[in-house]
Short mmCIF file of C-alpha atoms and ligand atoms in Angstrom, two decimals:
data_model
loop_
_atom_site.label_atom_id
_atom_site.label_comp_id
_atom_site.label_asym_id
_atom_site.label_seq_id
_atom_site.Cartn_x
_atom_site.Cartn_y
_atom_site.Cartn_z
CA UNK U 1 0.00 0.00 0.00
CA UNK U 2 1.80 3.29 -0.79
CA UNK U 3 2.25 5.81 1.67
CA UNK U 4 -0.62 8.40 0.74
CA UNK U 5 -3.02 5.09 0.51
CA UNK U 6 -1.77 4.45 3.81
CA UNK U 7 -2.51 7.49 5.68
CA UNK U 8 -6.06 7.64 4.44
CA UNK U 9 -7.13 4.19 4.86
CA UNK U 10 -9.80 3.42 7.41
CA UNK U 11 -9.28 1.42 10.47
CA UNK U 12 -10.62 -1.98 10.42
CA UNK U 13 -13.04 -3.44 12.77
CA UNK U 14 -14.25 -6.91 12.59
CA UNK U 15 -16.27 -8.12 14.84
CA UNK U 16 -18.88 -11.73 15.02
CA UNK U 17 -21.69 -13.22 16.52
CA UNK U 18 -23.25 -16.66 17.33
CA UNK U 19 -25.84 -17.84 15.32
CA UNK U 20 -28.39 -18.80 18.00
CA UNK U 21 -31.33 -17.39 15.77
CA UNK U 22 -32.35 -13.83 15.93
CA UNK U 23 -30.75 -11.45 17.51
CA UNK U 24 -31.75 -10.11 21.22
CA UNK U 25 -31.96 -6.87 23.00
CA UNK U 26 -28.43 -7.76 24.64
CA UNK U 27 -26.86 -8.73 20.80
CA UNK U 28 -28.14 -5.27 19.87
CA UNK U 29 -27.26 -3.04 22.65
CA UNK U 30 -24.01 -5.00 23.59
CA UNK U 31 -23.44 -5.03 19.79
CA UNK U 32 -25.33 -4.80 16.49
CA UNK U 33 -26.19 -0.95 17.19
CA UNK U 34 -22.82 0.26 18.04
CA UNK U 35 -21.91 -2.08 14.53
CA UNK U 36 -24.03 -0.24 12.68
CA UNK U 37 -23.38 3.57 13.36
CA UNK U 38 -19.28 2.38 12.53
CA UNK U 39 -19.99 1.52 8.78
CA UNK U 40 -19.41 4.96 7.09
CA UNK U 41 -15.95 5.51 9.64
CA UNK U 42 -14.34 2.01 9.75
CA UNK U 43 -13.44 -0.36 7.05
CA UNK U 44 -15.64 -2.95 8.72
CA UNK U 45 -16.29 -6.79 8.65
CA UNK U 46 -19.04 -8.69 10.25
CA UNK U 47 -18.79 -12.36 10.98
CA UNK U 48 -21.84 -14.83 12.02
CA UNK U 49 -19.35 -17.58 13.78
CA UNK U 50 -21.28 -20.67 13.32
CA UNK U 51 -17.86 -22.39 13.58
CA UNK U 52 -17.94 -21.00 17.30
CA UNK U 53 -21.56 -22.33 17.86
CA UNK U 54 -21.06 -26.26 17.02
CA UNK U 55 -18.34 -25.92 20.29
CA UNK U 56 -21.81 -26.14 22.19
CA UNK U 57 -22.74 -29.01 20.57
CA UNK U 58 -26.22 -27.82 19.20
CA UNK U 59 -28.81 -29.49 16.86
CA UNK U 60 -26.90 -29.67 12.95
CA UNK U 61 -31.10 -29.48 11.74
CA UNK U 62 -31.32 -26.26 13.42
CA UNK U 63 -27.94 -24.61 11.90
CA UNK U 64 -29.17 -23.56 8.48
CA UNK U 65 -32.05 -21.80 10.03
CA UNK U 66 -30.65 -20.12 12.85
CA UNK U 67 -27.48 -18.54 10.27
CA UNK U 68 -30.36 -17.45 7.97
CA UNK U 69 -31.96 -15.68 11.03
CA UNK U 70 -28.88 -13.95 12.14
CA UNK U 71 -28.17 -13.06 8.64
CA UNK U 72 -32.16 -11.21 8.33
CA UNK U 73 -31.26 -9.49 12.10
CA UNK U 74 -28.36 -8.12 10.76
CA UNK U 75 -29.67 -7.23 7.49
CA UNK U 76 -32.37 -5.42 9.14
CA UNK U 77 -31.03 -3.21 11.99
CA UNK U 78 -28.99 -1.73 8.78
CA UNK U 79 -25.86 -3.43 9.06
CA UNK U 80 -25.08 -2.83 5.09
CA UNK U 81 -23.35 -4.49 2.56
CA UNK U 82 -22.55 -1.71 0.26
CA UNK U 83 -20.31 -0.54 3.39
CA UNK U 84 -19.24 -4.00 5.04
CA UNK U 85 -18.28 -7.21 4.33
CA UNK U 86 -20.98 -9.48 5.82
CA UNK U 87 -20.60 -13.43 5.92
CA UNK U 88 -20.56 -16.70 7.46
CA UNK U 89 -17.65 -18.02 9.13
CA UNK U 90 -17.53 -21.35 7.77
CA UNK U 91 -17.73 -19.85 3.75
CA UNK U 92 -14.10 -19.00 4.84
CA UNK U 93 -12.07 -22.16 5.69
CA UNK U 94 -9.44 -19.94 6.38
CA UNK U 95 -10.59 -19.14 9.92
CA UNK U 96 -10.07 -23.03 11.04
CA UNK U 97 -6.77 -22.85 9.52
CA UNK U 98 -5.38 -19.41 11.50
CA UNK U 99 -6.99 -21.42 14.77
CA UNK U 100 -5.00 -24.49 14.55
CA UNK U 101 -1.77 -22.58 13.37
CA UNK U 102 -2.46 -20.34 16.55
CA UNK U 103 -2.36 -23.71 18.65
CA UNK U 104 1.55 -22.89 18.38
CA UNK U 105 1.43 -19.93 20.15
CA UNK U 106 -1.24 -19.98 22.95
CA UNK U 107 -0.86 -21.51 26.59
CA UNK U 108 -3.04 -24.06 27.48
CA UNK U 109 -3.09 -22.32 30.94
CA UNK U 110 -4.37 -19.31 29.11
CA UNK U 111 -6.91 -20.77 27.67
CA UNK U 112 -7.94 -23.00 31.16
CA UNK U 113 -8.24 -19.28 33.27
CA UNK U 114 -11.32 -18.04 30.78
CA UNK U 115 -14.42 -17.17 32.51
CA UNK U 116 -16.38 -18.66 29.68
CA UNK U 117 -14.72 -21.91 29.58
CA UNK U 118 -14.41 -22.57 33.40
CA UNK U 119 -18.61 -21.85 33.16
CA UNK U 120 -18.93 -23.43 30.22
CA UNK U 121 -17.13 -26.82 31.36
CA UNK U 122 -18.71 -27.24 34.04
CA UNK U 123 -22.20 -28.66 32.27
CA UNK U 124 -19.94 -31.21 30.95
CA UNK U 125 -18.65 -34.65 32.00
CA UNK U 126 -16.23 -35.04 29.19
CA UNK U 127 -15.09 -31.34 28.48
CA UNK U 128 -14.72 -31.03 24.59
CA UNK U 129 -11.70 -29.64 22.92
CA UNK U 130 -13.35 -26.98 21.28
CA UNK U 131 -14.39 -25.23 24.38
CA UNK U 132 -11.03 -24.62 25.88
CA UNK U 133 -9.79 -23.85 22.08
CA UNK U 134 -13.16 -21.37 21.50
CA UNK U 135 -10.90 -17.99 21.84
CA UNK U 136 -8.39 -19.28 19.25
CA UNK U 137 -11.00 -19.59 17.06
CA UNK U 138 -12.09 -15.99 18.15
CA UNK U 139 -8.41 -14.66 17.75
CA UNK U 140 -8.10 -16.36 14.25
CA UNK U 141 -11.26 -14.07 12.83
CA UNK U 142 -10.00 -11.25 14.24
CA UNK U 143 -6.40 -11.40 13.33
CA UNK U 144 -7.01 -13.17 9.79
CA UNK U 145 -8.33 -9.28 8.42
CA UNK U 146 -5.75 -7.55 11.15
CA UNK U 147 -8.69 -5.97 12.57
CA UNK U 148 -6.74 -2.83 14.59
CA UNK U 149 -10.91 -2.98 16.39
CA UNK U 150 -13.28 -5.37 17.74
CA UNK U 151 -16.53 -3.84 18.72
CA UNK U 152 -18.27 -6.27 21.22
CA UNK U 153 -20.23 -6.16 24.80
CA UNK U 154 -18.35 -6.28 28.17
CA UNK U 155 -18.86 -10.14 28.26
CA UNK U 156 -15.52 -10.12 25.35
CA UNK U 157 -13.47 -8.41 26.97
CA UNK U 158 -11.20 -11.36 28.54
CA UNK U 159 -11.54 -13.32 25.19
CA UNK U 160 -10.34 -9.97 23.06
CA UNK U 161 -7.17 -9.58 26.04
CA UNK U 162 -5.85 -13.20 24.70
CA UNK U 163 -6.31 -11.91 21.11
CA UNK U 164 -3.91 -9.78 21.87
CA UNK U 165 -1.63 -12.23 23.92
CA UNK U 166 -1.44 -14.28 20.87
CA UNK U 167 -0.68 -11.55 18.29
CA UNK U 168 2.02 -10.42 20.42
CA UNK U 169 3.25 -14.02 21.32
CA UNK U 170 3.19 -14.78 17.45
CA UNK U 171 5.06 -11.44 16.53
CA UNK U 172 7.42 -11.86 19.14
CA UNK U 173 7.93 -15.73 17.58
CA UNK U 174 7.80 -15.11 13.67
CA UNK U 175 8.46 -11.28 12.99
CA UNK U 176 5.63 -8.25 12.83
CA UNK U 177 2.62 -9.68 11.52
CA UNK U 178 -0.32 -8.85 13.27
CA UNK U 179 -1.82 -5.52 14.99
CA UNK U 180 -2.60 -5.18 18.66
CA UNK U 181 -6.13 -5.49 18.61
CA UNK U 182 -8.24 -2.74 20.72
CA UNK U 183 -11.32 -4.32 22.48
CA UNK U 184 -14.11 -1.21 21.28
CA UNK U 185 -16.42 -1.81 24.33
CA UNK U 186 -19.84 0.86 24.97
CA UNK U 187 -19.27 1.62 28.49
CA UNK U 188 -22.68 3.34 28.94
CA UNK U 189 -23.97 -0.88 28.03
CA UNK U 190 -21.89 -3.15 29.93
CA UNK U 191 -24.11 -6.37 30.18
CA UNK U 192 -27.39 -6.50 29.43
CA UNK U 193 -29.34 -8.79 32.20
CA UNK U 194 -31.17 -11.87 31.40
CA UNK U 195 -35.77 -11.21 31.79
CA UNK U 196 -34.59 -13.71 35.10
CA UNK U 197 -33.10 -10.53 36.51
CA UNK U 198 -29.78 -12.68 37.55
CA UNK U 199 -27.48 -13.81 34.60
CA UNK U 200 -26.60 -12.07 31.57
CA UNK U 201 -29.20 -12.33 28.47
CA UNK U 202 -28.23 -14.85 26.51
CA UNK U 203 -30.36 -17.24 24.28
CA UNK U 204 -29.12 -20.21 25.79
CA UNK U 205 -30.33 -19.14 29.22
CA UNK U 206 -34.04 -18.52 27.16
CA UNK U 207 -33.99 -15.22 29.43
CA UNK U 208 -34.22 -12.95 26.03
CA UNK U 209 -36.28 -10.65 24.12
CA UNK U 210 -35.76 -10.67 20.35
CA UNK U 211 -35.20 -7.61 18.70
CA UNK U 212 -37.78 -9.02 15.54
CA UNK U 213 -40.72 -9.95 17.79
CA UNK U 214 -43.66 -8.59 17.21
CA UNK U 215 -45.80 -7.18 20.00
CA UNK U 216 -47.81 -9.66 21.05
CA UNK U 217 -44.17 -11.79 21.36
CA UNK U 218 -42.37 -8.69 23.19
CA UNK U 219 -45.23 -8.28 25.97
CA UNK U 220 -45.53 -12.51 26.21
CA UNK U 221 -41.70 -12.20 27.36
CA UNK U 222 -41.56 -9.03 29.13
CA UNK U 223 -44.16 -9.49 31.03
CA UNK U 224 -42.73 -12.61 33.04
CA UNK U 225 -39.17 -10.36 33.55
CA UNK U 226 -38.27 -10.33 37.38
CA UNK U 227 -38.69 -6.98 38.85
CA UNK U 228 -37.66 -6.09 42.84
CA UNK U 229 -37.91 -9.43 44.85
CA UNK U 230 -39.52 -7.02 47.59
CA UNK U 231 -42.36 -5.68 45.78
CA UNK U 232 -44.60 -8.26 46.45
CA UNK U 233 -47.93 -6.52 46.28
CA UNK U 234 -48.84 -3.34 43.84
CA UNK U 235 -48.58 -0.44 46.45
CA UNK U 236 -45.08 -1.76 48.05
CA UNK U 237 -42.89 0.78 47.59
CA UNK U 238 -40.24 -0.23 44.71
CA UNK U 239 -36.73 0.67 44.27
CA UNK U 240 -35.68 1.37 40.87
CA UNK U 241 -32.11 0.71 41.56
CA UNK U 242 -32.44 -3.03 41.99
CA UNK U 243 -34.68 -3.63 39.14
CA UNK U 244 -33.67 -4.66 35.39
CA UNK U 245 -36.70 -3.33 34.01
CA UNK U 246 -36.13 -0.03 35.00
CA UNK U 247 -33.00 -0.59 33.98
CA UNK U 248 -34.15 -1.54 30.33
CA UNK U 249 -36.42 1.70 30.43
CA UNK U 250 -33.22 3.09 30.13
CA UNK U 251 -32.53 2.16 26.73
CA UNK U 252 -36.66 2.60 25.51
CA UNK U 253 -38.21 5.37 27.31
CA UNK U 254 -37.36 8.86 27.73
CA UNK U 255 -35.88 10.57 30.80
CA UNK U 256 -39.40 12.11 31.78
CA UNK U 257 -41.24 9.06 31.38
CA UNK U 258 -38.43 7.51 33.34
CA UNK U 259 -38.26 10.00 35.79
CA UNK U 260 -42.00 9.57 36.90
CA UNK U 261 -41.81 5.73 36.33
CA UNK U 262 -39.16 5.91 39.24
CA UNK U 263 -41.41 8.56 41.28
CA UNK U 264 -43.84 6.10 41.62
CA UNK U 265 -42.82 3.25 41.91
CA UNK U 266 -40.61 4.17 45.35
CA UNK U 267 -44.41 5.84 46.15
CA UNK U 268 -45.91 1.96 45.04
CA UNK U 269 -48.43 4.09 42.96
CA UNK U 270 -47.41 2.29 39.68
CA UNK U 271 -47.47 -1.44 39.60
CA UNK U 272 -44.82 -3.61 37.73
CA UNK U 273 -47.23 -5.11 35.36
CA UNK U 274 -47.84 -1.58 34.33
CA UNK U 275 -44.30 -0.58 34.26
CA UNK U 276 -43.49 -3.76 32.34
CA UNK U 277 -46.60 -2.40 29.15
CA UNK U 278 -44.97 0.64 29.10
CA UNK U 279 -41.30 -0.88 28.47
CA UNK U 280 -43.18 -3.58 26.30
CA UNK U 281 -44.55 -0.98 24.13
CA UNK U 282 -41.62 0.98 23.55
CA UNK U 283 -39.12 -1.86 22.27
CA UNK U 284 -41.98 -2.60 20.46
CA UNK U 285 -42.12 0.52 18.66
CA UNK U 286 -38.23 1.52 18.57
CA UNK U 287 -37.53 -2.01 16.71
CA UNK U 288 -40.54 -1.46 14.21
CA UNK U 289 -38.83 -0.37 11.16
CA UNK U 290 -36.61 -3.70 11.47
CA UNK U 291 -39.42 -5.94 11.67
CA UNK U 292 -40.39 -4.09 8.30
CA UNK U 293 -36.84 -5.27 6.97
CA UNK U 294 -36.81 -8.55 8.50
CA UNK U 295 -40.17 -9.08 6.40
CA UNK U 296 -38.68 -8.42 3.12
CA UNK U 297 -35.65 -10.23 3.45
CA UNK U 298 -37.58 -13.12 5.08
CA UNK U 299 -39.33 -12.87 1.71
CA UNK U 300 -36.68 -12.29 -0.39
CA UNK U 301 -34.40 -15.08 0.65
CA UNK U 302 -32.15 -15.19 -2.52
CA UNK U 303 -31.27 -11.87 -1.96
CA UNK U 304 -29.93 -12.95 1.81
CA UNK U 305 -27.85 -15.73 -0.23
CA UNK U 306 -26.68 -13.25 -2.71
CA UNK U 307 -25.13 -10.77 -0.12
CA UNK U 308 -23.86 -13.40 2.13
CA UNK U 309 -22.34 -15.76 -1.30
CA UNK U 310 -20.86 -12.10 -1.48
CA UNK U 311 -19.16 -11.15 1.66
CA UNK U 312 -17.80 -14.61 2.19
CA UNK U 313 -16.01 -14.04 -1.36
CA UNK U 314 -14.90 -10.57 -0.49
CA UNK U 315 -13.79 -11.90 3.10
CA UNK U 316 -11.29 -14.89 0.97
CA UNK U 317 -9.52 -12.85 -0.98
CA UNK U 318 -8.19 -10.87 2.58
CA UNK U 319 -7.66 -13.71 4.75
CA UNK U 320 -6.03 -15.86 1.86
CA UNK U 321 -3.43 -13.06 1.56
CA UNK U 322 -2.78 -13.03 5.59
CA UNK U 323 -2.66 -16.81 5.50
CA UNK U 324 -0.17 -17.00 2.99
CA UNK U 325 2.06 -14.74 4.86
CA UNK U 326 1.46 -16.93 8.13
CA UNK U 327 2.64 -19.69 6.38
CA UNK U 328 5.63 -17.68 5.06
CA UNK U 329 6.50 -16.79 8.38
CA UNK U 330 5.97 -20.24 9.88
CA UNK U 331 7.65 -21.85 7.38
CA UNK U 332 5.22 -24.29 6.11
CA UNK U 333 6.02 -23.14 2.14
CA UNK U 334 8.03 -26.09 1.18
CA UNK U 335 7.98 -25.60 -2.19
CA UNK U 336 10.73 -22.94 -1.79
CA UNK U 337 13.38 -25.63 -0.65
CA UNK U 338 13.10 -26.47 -5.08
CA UNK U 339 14.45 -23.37 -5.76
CA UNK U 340 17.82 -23.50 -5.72
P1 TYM H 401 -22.18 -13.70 21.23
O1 TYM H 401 -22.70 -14.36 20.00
O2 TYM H 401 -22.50 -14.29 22.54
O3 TYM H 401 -22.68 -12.20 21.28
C1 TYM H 401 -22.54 -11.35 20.16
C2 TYM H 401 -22.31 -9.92 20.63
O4 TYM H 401 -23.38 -9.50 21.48
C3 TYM H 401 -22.86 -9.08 22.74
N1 TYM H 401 -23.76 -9.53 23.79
C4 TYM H 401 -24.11 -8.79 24.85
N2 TYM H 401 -23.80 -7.54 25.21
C5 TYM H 401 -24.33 -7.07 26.35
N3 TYM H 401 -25.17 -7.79 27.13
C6 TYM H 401 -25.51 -9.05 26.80
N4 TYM H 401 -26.35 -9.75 27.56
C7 TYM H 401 -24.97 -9.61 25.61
N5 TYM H 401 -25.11 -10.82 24.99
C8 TYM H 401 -24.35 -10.75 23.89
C9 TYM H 401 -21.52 -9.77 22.88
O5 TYM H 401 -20.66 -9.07 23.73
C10 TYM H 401 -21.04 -9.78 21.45
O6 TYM H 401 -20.41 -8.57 21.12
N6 TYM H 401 -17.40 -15.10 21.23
C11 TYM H 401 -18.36 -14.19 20.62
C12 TYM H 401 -18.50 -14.31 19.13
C13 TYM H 401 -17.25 -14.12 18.36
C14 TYM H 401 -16.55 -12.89 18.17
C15 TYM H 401 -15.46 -13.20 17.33
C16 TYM H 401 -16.75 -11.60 18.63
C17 TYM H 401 -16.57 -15.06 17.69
N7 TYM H 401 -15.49 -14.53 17.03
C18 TYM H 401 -14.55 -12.22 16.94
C19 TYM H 401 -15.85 -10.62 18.24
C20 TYM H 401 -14.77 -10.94 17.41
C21 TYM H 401 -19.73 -14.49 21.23
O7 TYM H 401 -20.01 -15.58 21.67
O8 TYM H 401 -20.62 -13.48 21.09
#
């Protein structure tokens, strides 16, 4: 790249999610909305990991489906692929190959002091691989398009730190080849909390809303979300503080709305249930224009193909060039040995 090419080019960002279906309020908030205001100032690349999914074992029947769904959530919040590259992780066989060439570099110990995977291993009696190895896998989509950015939700953050272990680790080993990645995390987010009030929202905890629901849906799960333990009856007095709803009315409702919401519920003259409509209402309406989306590309499924047939194409051509200068570096080109 020549030097005038080099000073204007945009940063890169890449950044992925798990196809578990449609995306929920803690995808978007944590994620998908921060994704899509960066399209017009970062070179960017977006990544549905279904690689990273099978680690959880999962039903192979439900795959297909649940990648389409992802593909129509992104689609429809706006992520765009005039301005990104949008695909599907396993399109690009290149990601599987960075992973196991990262194997080199990374610490099992590393790997064995992840939040994720000491959580993760415990629902299991055999422990498979491919949840210790899960942040290689991470590391590998990152660093396969240098991403200098990975915009995610606070629940990253130790995954994104051994990113950057292993790019330095493998630049210290093999020469300069990969950028420290910076972990782009909302601070004003953090996590989002599970409708069960007590773990983080997450589809495989079924404690989500989905951003695509319609209304009926929205108020069906909203309406069971655990508010303060120690309102039991409507005219207890409520505390705010202590209660994820009012802490999702942050994100819906506006500040006088809010405001009076908290007046009365530390009076007890506003009960949850009606506390719960008004939040109800308002994702309702402030995700309508992507259910509007969602409907044309659930129509329109070619089109879905098209764009994702697309990205994964675009996404080759980059990660082909970085893996070829991995390989260089690691010296698996034995061809050259025939030169002389
Ligand atoms: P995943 O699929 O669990 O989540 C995708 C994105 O949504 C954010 N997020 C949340 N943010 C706040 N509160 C929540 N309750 C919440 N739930 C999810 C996540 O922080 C994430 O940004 N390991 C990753 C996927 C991945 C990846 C990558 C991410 C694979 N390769 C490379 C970045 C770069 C994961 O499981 O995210």
């Amino acid at each position: 790249m020549s030097e005038s090419a080099n000073t204007t080019r945009k940063k890169r960002v890449f950044s992925g999610m798990q196809p578990s279906g449609e995306a929920h309020l803690g995808n978007y908030l944590g994620a998908l909305r921060r994704w899509v205001g960066m399209q017009d100032e970062y070179d960017c690349v977006w990544c549905i990991v279904d690689e990273h999914a099978i680690t959880a074992g999962g039903n192979p029947a439900e795959m297909p489906k649940n990648v389409f769904d992802l593909a129509v959530s992104f689609l429809a919040v706006g992520l765009d692929p005039e301005k990104a590259i949008i695909f599907v992780q396993s399109d690009v066989h290149e990601h599987a190959g960075l992973a196991w060439l990262f194997n080199a570099v990374t610490p099992v110990g590393d790997l064995e002091r992840m939040t994720q995977y000491k959580d993760k291993s415990q629902h299991f009696e055999s422990i498979p691989a491919g949840i210790l190895n899960y942040p290689i896998l991470q590391a590998a989509d990152i660093l396969l398009y240098k991403a200098e950015g990975v915009p995610v939700g606070e629940d990253q953050r130790q995954h994104l730190e051994l990113t950057r272990e292993i790019a330095r680790k493998f630049n210290a080993t093999y020469g300069d080849t990969f950028p420290i990645t910076e972990p782009l995390i909302d601070k004003n987010v953090g996590r989002i909390m599970g409708l069960d009030g007590e773990a983080k929202m997450s589809k495989s905890l079924g404690n989500t809303v989905g951003i695509l629901a319609d209304a009926d849906r929205v108020w069906e799960r909203v309406r069971t979300a655990v508010t303060d333990p120690q309102r039991v009856r409507r005219d207890d007095p409520g505390r705010p503080e202590v209660c994820n709803v009012f802490s999702l009315h942050g994100f819906f409702t506006d500040e006088a709305t809010r405001a009076d919401i908290d007046t009365r519920c530390r009076a007890g003259t506003i009960g949850c249930v009606d506390c719960k409509r008004i939040l109800a209402d308002n994702i309702t309406e402030a995700f309508a224009p992507y259910r509007e989306r969602a409907a044309y590309y659930n129509a329109n499924p070619q089109e879905v193909r098209r764009i994702l047939d697309e990205g994964a194409e675009k996404a080759r051509v980059i990660a082909g060039e970085t893996m070829d200068e991995v390989r260089q570096r690691m010296g698996l080109v034995w061809r050259t040995q025939l030169k002389d």
